[in-house]
């Protein structure tokens, strides 16, 4: 039987999200980051990790989603089905479990949120390489585990280079507001909303 926890489980789809949120554990001390050995995951794998987290008793499960590979089927349909499956809180009275699963998307990928540490952009990125080129105008970022391990924590690294988490949150929320106004359906991040949820918790 699971035991209800007060901590929040954050699930990423790959090593980038794992290392980034790991670097924030000193800022948000109630975070639990999984998977412990990050690898790129499928929607099926993510569903399994969510289910495991529910049974382990997490009160909240926040899923960080890169949208660069979810604009076309079959991934688009699989992702929509996953969101629908967890659109309502999961309640297991006999086990004493209650869990809210929430999804936070970024188009193209989490590196856009990293760029928002430094500046706002509405550029339509057609590839991760173009986004990384813009990010590297502000810092020497490398999408490699060796870099993640050596940089002293991604969050701290971005702030040492002149970026700010509060700027990233503000810029991300602006990008989401623009999207909701139907100004565009690209270059947005919902990670600002995730941080607002964490602050409430």
PDB file of C-alpha atoms in Angstrom:
ATOM      1  CA  UNK A   1       0.000   0.000   0.000  1.00  0.00           C
ATOM      2  CA  UNK A   2       1.238   3.501  -0.837  1.00  0.00           C
ATOM      3  CA  UNK A   3       1.675   6.207   1.746  1.00  0.00           C
ATOM      4  CA  UNK A   4       0.527   9.733   0.949  1.00  0.00           C
ATOM      5  CA  UNK A   5       3.504  12.069   0.558  1.00  0.00           C
ATOM      6  CA  UNK A   6       3.602  15.835   0.706  1.00  0.00           C
ATOM      7  CA  UNK A   7       6.421  16.057  -1.841  1.00  0.00           C
ATOM      8  CA  UNK A   8       6.042  16.789  -5.529  1.00  0.00           C
ATOM      9  CA  UNK A   9       7.332  14.423  -8.185  1.00  0.00           C
ATOM     10  CA  UNK A  10       8.702  16.069 -11.326  1.00  0.00           C
ATOM     11  CA  UNK A  11       8.992  13.851 -14.373  1.00  0.00           C
ATOM     12  CA  UNK A  12      10.973  14.896 -17.416  1.00  0.00           C
ATOM     13  CA  UNK A  13      11.282  13.136 -20.728  1.00  0.00           C
ATOM     14  CA  UNK A  14      15.065  13.083 -20.757  1.00  0.00           C
ATOM     15  CA  UNK A  15      18.330  14.070 -19.073  1.00  0.00           C
ATOM     16  CA  UNK A  16      17.983  17.822 -19.700  1.00  0.00           C
ATOM     17  CA  UNK A  17      14.952  18.164 -17.439  1.00  0.00           C
ATOM     18  CA  UNK A  18      16.433  15.814 -14.862  1.00  0.00           C
ATOM     19  CA  UNK A  19      19.636  17.799 -14.484  1.00  0.00           C
ATOM     20  CA  UNK A  20      17.896  21.164 -14.566  1.00  0.00           C
ATOM     21  CA  UNK A  21      15.406  20.398 -11.799  1.00  0.00           C
ATOM     22  CA  UNK A  22      18.070  18.569  -9.833  1.00  0.00           C
ATOM     23  CA  UNK A  23      19.956  21.867  -9.820  1.00  0.00           C
ATOM     24  CA  UNK A  24      16.923  23.531  -8.205  1.00  0.00           C
ATOM     25  CA  UNK A  25      16.678  21.198  -5.229  1.00  0.00           C
ATOM     26  CA  UNK A  26      18.289  23.823  -2.992  1.00  0.00           C
ATOM     27  CA  UNK A  27      15.656  26.344  -4.085  1.00  0.00           C
ATOM     28  CA  UNK A  28      12.694  23.980  -3.822  1.00  0.00           C
ATOM     29  CA  UNK A  29      13.575  21.514  -1.086  1.00  0.00           C
ATOM     30  CA  UNK A  30      10.370  19.480  -1.433  1.00  0.00           C
ATOM     31  CA  UNK A  31      11.159  18.277  -4.956  1.00  0.00           C
ATOM     32  CA  UNK A  32      11.680  14.650  -5.894  1.00  0.00           C
ATOM     33  CA  UNK A  33      13.241  14.197  -9.322  1.00  0.00           C
ATOM     34  CA  UNK A  34      12.732  11.065 -11.389  1.00  0.00           C
ATOM     35  CA  UNK A  35      13.886   9.076 -13.207  1.00  0.00           C
ATOM     36  CA  UNK A  36      17.046   8.607 -11.180  1.00  0.00           C
ATOM     37  CA  UNK A  37      18.852   7.402 -14.273  1.00  0.00           C
ATOM     38  CA  UNK A  38      17.435   9.678 -16.945  1.00  0.00           C
ATOM     39  CA  UNK A  39      16.957   8.486 -20.479  1.00  0.00           C
ATOM     40  CA  UNK A  40      14.728   9.582 -23.311  1.00  0.00           C
ATOM     41  CA  UNK A  41      11.286   8.154 -22.683  1.00  0.00           C
ATOM     42  CA  UNK A  42       8.235   7.331 -24.762  1.00  0.00           C
ATOM     43  CA  UNK A  43       4.672   8.283 -23.868  1.00  0.00           C
ATOM     44  CA  UNK A  44       4.205   4.696 -22.691  1.00  0.00           C
ATOM     45  CA  UNK A  45       7.218   4.992 -20.384  1.00  0.00           C
ATOM     46  CA  UNK A  46       5.988   8.329 -19.059  1.00  0.00           C
ATOM     47  CA  UNK A  47       2.558   6.831 -18.341  1.00  0.00           C
ATOM     48  CA  UNK A  48       4.241   4.039 -16.380  1.00  0.00           C
ATOM     49  CA  UNK A  49       6.279   6.527 -14.344  1.00  0.00           C
ATOM     50  CA  UNK A  50       3.137   8.547 -13.571  1.00  0.00           C
ATOM     51  CA  UNK A  51       1.328   5.405 -12.442  1.00  0.00           C
ATOM     52  CA  UNK A  52       4.279   4.424 -10.254  1.00  0.00           C
ATOM     53  CA  UNK A  53       4.350   7.906  -8.728  1.00  0.00           C
ATOM     54  CA  UNK A  54       0.650   7.731  -7.886  1.00  0.00           C
ATOM     55  CA  UNK A  55       1.103   4.372  -6.178  1.00  0.00           C
ATOM     56  CA  UNK A  56       4.130   5.711  -4.299  1.00  0.00           C
ATOM     57  CA  UNK A  57       1.862   8.347  -2.771  1.00  0.00           C
ATOM     58  CA  UNK A  58       2.923  11.622  -4.399  1.00  0.00           C
ATOM     59  CA  UNK A  59       0.382  14.419  -3.924  1.00  0.00           C
ATOM     60  CA  UNK A  60       1.412  16.156  -7.145  1.00  0.00           C
ATOM     61  CA  UNK A  61       3.094  14.850 -10.274  1.00  0.00           C
ATOM     62  CA  UNK A  62       4.325  17.513 -12.683  1.00  0.00           C
ATOM     63  CA  UNK A  63       5.294  16.336 -16.175  1.00  0.00           C
ATOM     64  CA  UNK A  64       7.631  18.449 -18.298  1.00  0.00           C
ATOM     65  CA  UNK A  65       6.817  17.993 -21.958  1.00  0.00           C
ATOM     66  CA  UNK A  66       8.841  18.947 -25.041  1.00  0.00           C
ATOM     67  CA  UNK A  67       6.486  19.609 -27.953  1.00  0.00           C
ATOM     68  CA  UNK A  68       9.033  19.261 -30.754  1.00  0.00           C
ATOM     69  CA  UNK A  69       8.027  15.643 -31.385  1.00  0.00           C
ATOM     70  CA  UNK A  70       4.303  15.819 -30.582  1.00  0.00           C
ATOM     71  CA  UNK A  71       2.902  17.778 -33.500  1.00  0.00           C
ATOM     72  CA  UNK A  72       2.319  14.727 -35.670  1.00  0.00           C
ATOM     73  CA  UNK A  73       0.752  11.307 -35.182  1.00  0.00           C
ATOM     74  CA  UNK A  74       1.136   8.842 -33.627  1.00  0.00           C
ATOM     75  CA  UNK A  75       2.837  10.825 -30.807  1.00  0.00           C
ATOM     76  CA  UNK A  76       0.273  13.638 -30.994  1.00  0.00           C
ATOM     77  CA  UNK A  77      -2.610  11.214 -30.400  1.00  0.00           C
ATOM     78  CA  UNK A  78      -0.746   9.296 -27.694  1.00  0.00           C
ATOM     79  CA  UNK A  79       0.058  12.481 -25.825  1.00  0.00           C
ATOM     80  CA  UNK A  80      -3.544  13.737 -26.054  1.00  0.00           C
ATOM     81  CA  UNK A  81      -4.750  10.413 -24.660  1.00  0.00           C
ATOM     82  CA  UNK A  82      -2.265  10.613 -21.781  1.00  0.00           C
ATOM     83  CA  UNK A  83      -3.442  14.115 -20.848  1.00  0.00           C
ATOM     84  CA  UNK A  84      -7.072  13.006 -20.994  1.00  0.00           C
ATOM     85  CA  UNK A  85      -6.323  10.004 -18.784  1.00  0.00           C
ATOM     86  CA  UNK A  86      -5.020  12.252 -16.008  1.00  0.00           C
ATOM     87  CA  UNK A  87      -7.272  15.274 -16.540  1.00  0.00           C
ATOM     88  CA  UNK A  88      -8.959  14.676 -13.182  1.00  0.00           C
ATOM     89  CA  UNK A  89      -7.365  13.953  -9.788  1.00  0.00           C
ATOM     90  CA  UNK A  90      -6.607  10.302  -9.134  1.00  0.00           C
ATOM     91  CA  UNK A  91      -8.282   9.208  -5.904  1.00  0.00           C
ATOM     92  CA  UNK A  92      -7.737   5.821  -4.284  1.00  0.00           C
ATOM     93  CA  UNK A  93      -9.662   5.985  -0.979  1.00  0.00           C
ATOM     94  CA  UNK A  94      -8.814   2.443   0.130  1.00  0.00           C
ATOM     95  CA  UNK A  95      -5.110   3.210  -0.164  1.00  0.00           C
ATOM     96  CA  UNK A  96      -5.463   6.735   1.213  1.00  0.00           C
ATOM     97  CA  UNK A  97      -4.043   8.236  -1.973  1.00  0.00           C
ATOM     98  CA  UNK A  98      -4.892  11.461  -3.801  1.00  0.00           C
ATOM     99  CA  UNK A  99      -2.845  12.751  -6.725  1.00  0.00           C
ATOM    100  CA  UNK A 100      -3.063  15.592  -9.218  1.00  0.00           C
ATOM    101  CA  UNK A 101      -1.131  15.085 -12.449  1.00  0.00           C
ATOM    102  CA  UNK A 102      -0.318  18.209 -14.436  1.00  0.00           C
ATOM    103  CA  UNK A 103       1.451  18.703 -17.746  1.00  0.00           C
ATOM    104  CA  UNK A 104       3.661  21.689 -18.579  1.00  0.00           C
ATOM    105  CA  UNK A 105       4.632  22.084 -22.218  1.00  0.00           C
ATOM    106  CA  UNK A 106       7.442  23.920 -23.969  1.00  0.00           C
ATOM    107  CA  UNK A 107       7.773  24.418 -27.718  1.00  0.00           C
ATOM    108  CA  UNK A 108      10.236  23.390 -29.013  1.00  0.00           C
ATOM    109  CA  UNK A 109      11.966  22.131 -25.883  1.00  0.00           C
ATOM    110  CA  UNK A 110      13.131  23.061 -22.378  1.00  0.00           C
ATOM    111  CA  UNK A 111      16.061  25.048 -23.743  1.00  0.00           C
ATOM    112  CA  UNK A 112      13.570  27.808 -24.615  1.00  0.00           C
ATOM    113  CA  UNK A 113      12.967  28.285 -20.887  1.00  0.00           C
ATOM    114  CA  UNK A 114      16.733  28.499 -20.417  1.00  0.00           C
ATOM    115  CA  UNK A 115      16.854  31.252 -23.050  1.00  0.00           C
ATOM    116  CA  UNK A 116      14.142  33.058 -21.108  1.00  0.00           C
ATOM    117  CA  UNK A 117      16.585  33.380 -18.208  1.00  0.00           C
ATOM    118  CA  UNK A 118      18.310  35.975 -20.396  1.00  0.00           C
ATOM    119  CA  UNK A 119      15.764  37.423 -22.824  1.00  0.00           C
ATOM    120  CA  UNK A 120      12.354  37.065 -24.411  1.00  0.00           C
ATOM    121  CA  UNK A 121      11.964  35.607 -27.890  1.00  0.00           C
ATOM    122  CA  UNK A 122       9.081  34.885 -30.234  1.00  0.00           C
ATOM    123  CA  UNK A 123      11.289  33.552 -33.013  1.00  0.00           C
ATOM    124  CA  UNK A 124       9.869  30.492 -34.783  1.00  0.00           C
ATOM    125  CA  UNK A 125      12.479  27.832 -34.164  1.00  0.00           C
ATOM    126  CA  UNK A 126      12.341  25.043 -36.712  1.00  0.00           C
ATOM    127  CA  UNK A 127      15.089  23.050 -35.034  1.00  0.00           C
ATOM    128  CA  UNK A 128      16.781  22.693 -31.665  1.00  0.00           C
ATOM    129  CA  UNK A 129      20.054  23.762 -33.267  1.00  0.00           C
ATOM    130  CA  UNK A 130      18.663  27.216 -34.041  1.00  0.00           C
ATOM    131  CA  UNK A 131      17.394  27.573 -30.471  1.00  0.00           C
ATOM    132  CA  UNK A 132      20.749  26.462 -29.049  1.00  0.00           C
ATOM    133  CA  UNK A 133      22.524  29.034 -31.238  1.00  0.00           C
ATOM    134  CA  UNK A 134      20.423  31.806 -29.660  1.00  0.00           C
ATOM    135  CA  UNK A 135      20.972  30.454 -26.154  1.00  0.00           C
ATOM    136  CA  UNK A 136      24.706  30.286 -26.770  1.00  0.00           C
ATOM    137  CA  UNK A 137      24.780  34.012 -27.450  1.00  0.00           C
ATOM    138  CA  UNK A 138      24.301  34.335 -23.691  1.00  0.00           C
ATOM    139  CA  UNK A 139      26.192  31.337 -22.335  1.00  0.00           C
ATOM    140  CA  UNK A 140      28.222  28.369 -23.473  1.00  0.00           C
ATOM    141  CA  UNK A 141      25.482  25.740 -23.108  1.00  0.00           C
ATOM    142  CA  UNK A 142      25.916  22.185 -24.338  1.00  0.00           C
ATOM    143  CA  UNK A 143      23.134  19.616 -24.478  1.00  0.00           C
ATOM    144  CA  UNK A 144      25.357  16.867 -23.097  1.00  0.00           C
ATOM    145  CA  UNK A 145      25.429  14.977 -19.811  1.00  0.00           C
ATOM    146  CA  UNK A 146      29.141  15.736 -19.475  1.00  0.00           C
ATOM    147  CA  UNK A 147      28.328  19.457 -19.519  1.00  0.00           C
ATOM    148  CA  UNK A 148      25.408  19.026 -17.125  1.00  0.00           C
ATOM    149  CA  UNK A 149      27.715  17.264 -14.657  1.00  0.00           C
ATOM    150  CA  UNK A 150      30.553  19.789 -14.905  1.00  0.00           C
ATOM    151  CA  UNK A 151      28.692  23.131 -15.003  1.00  0.00           C
ATOM    152  CA  UNK A 152      27.990  23.244 -11.268  1.00  0.00           C
ATOM    153  CA  UNK A 153      24.223  22.928 -11.684  1.00  0.00           C
ATOM    154  CA  UNK A 154      22.306  24.352 -14.641  1.00  0.00           C
ATOM    155  CA  UNK A 155      20.292  26.869 -12.618  1.00  0.00           C
ATOM    156  CA  UNK A 156      23.402  28.257 -10.912  1.00  0.00           C
ATOM    157  CA  UNK A 157      25.261  28.261 -14.226  1.00  0.00           C
ATOM    158  CA  UNK A 158      22.616  30.402 -15.927  1.00  0.00           C
ATOM    159  CA  UNK A 159      22.570  32.848 -13.019  1.00  0.00           C
ATOM    160  CA  UNK A 160      26.379  33.078 -12.994  1.00  0.00           C
ATOM    161  CA  UNK A 161      26.151  34.028 -16.668  1.00  0.00           C
ATOM    162  CA  UNK A 162      23.739  36.866 -15.876  1.00  0.00           C
ATOM    163  CA  UNK A 163      20.379  35.130 -16.231  1.00  0.00           C
ATOM    164  CA  UNK A 164      17.617  35.109 -13.635  1.00  0.00           C
ATOM    165  CA  UNK A 165      14.989  32.516 -12.781  1.00  0.00           C
ATOM    166  CA  UNK A 166      12.387  35.223 -12.136  1.00  0.00           C
ATOM    167  CA  UNK A 167      13.030  36.595 -15.637  1.00  0.00           C
ATOM    168  CA  UNK A 168      12.566  33.123 -17.086  1.00  0.00           C
ATOM    169  CA  UNK A 169       9.249  32.729 -15.256  1.00  0.00           C
ATOM    170  CA  UNK A 170       8.027  36.171 -16.389  1.00  0.00           C
ATOM    171  CA  UNK A 171       9.077  35.554 -19.989  1.00  0.00           C
ATOM    172  CA  UNK A 172       7.558  32.077 -20.032  1.00  0.00           C
ATOM    173  CA  UNK A 173       4.230  33.386 -18.730  1.00  0.00           C
ATOM    174  CA  UNK A 174       4.268  36.117 -21.368  1.00  0.00           C
ATOM    175  CA  UNK A 175       4.849  33.518 -24.072  1.00  0.00           C
ATOM    176  CA  UNK A 176       1.903  31.467 -22.805  1.00  0.00           C
ATOM    177  CA  UNK A 177      -0.334  34.545 -22.659  1.00  0.00           C
ATOM    178  CA  UNK A 178       0.553  35.382 -26.263  1.00  0.00           C
ATOM    179  CA  UNK A 179      -0.265  31.845 -27.277  1.00  0.00           C
ATOM    180  CA  UNK A 180      -3.666  31.985 -25.556  1.00  0.00           C
ATOM    181  CA  UNK A 181      -4.423  35.191 -27.447  1.00  0.00           C
ATOM    182  CA  UNK A 182      -3.764  33.133 -30.599  1.00  0.00           C
ATOM    183  CA  UNK A 183      -0.932  35.405 -31.580  1.00  0.00           C
ATOM    184  CA  UNK A 184       1.054  32.232 -32.262  1.00  0.00           C
ATOM    185  CA  UNK A 185       1.105  28.504 -31.521  1.00  0.00           C
ATOM    186  CA  UNK A 186       4.882  28.147 -31.285  1.00  0.00           C
ATOM    187  CA  UNK A 187       7.783  29.356 -29.110  1.00  0.00           C
ATOM    188  CA  UNK A 188       6.085  29.177 -25.725  1.00  0.00           C
ATOM    189  CA  UNK A 189       6.771  27.630 -22.356  1.00  0.00           C
ATOM    190  CA  UNK A 190       4.401  26.709 -19.545  1.00  0.00           C
ATOM    191  CA  UNK A 191       7.238  26.171 -17.070  1.00  0.00           C
ATOM    192  CA  UNK A 192       6.466  29.534 -15.499  1.00  0.00           C
ATOM    193  CA  UNK A 193       3.132  28.064 -14.409  1.00  0.00           C
ATOM    194  CA  UNK A 194       4.968  25.061 -12.951  1.00  0.00           C
ATOM    195  CA  UNK A 195       7.098  27.326 -10.762  1.00  0.00           C
ATOM    196  CA  UNK A 196       4.030  29.230  -9.618  1.00  0.00           C
ATOM    197  CA  UNK A 197       2.475  25.906  -8.582  1.00  0.00           C
ATOM    198  CA  UNK A 198       5.645  24.962  -6.680  1.00  0.00           C
ATOM    199  CA  UNK A 199       5.607  28.265  -4.813  1.00  0.00           C
ATOM    200  CA  UNK A 200       2.027  27.613  -3.697  1.00  0.00           C
ATOM    201  CA  UNK A 201       2.979  24.161  -2.421  1.00  0.00           C
TER     202      UNK A 201
END
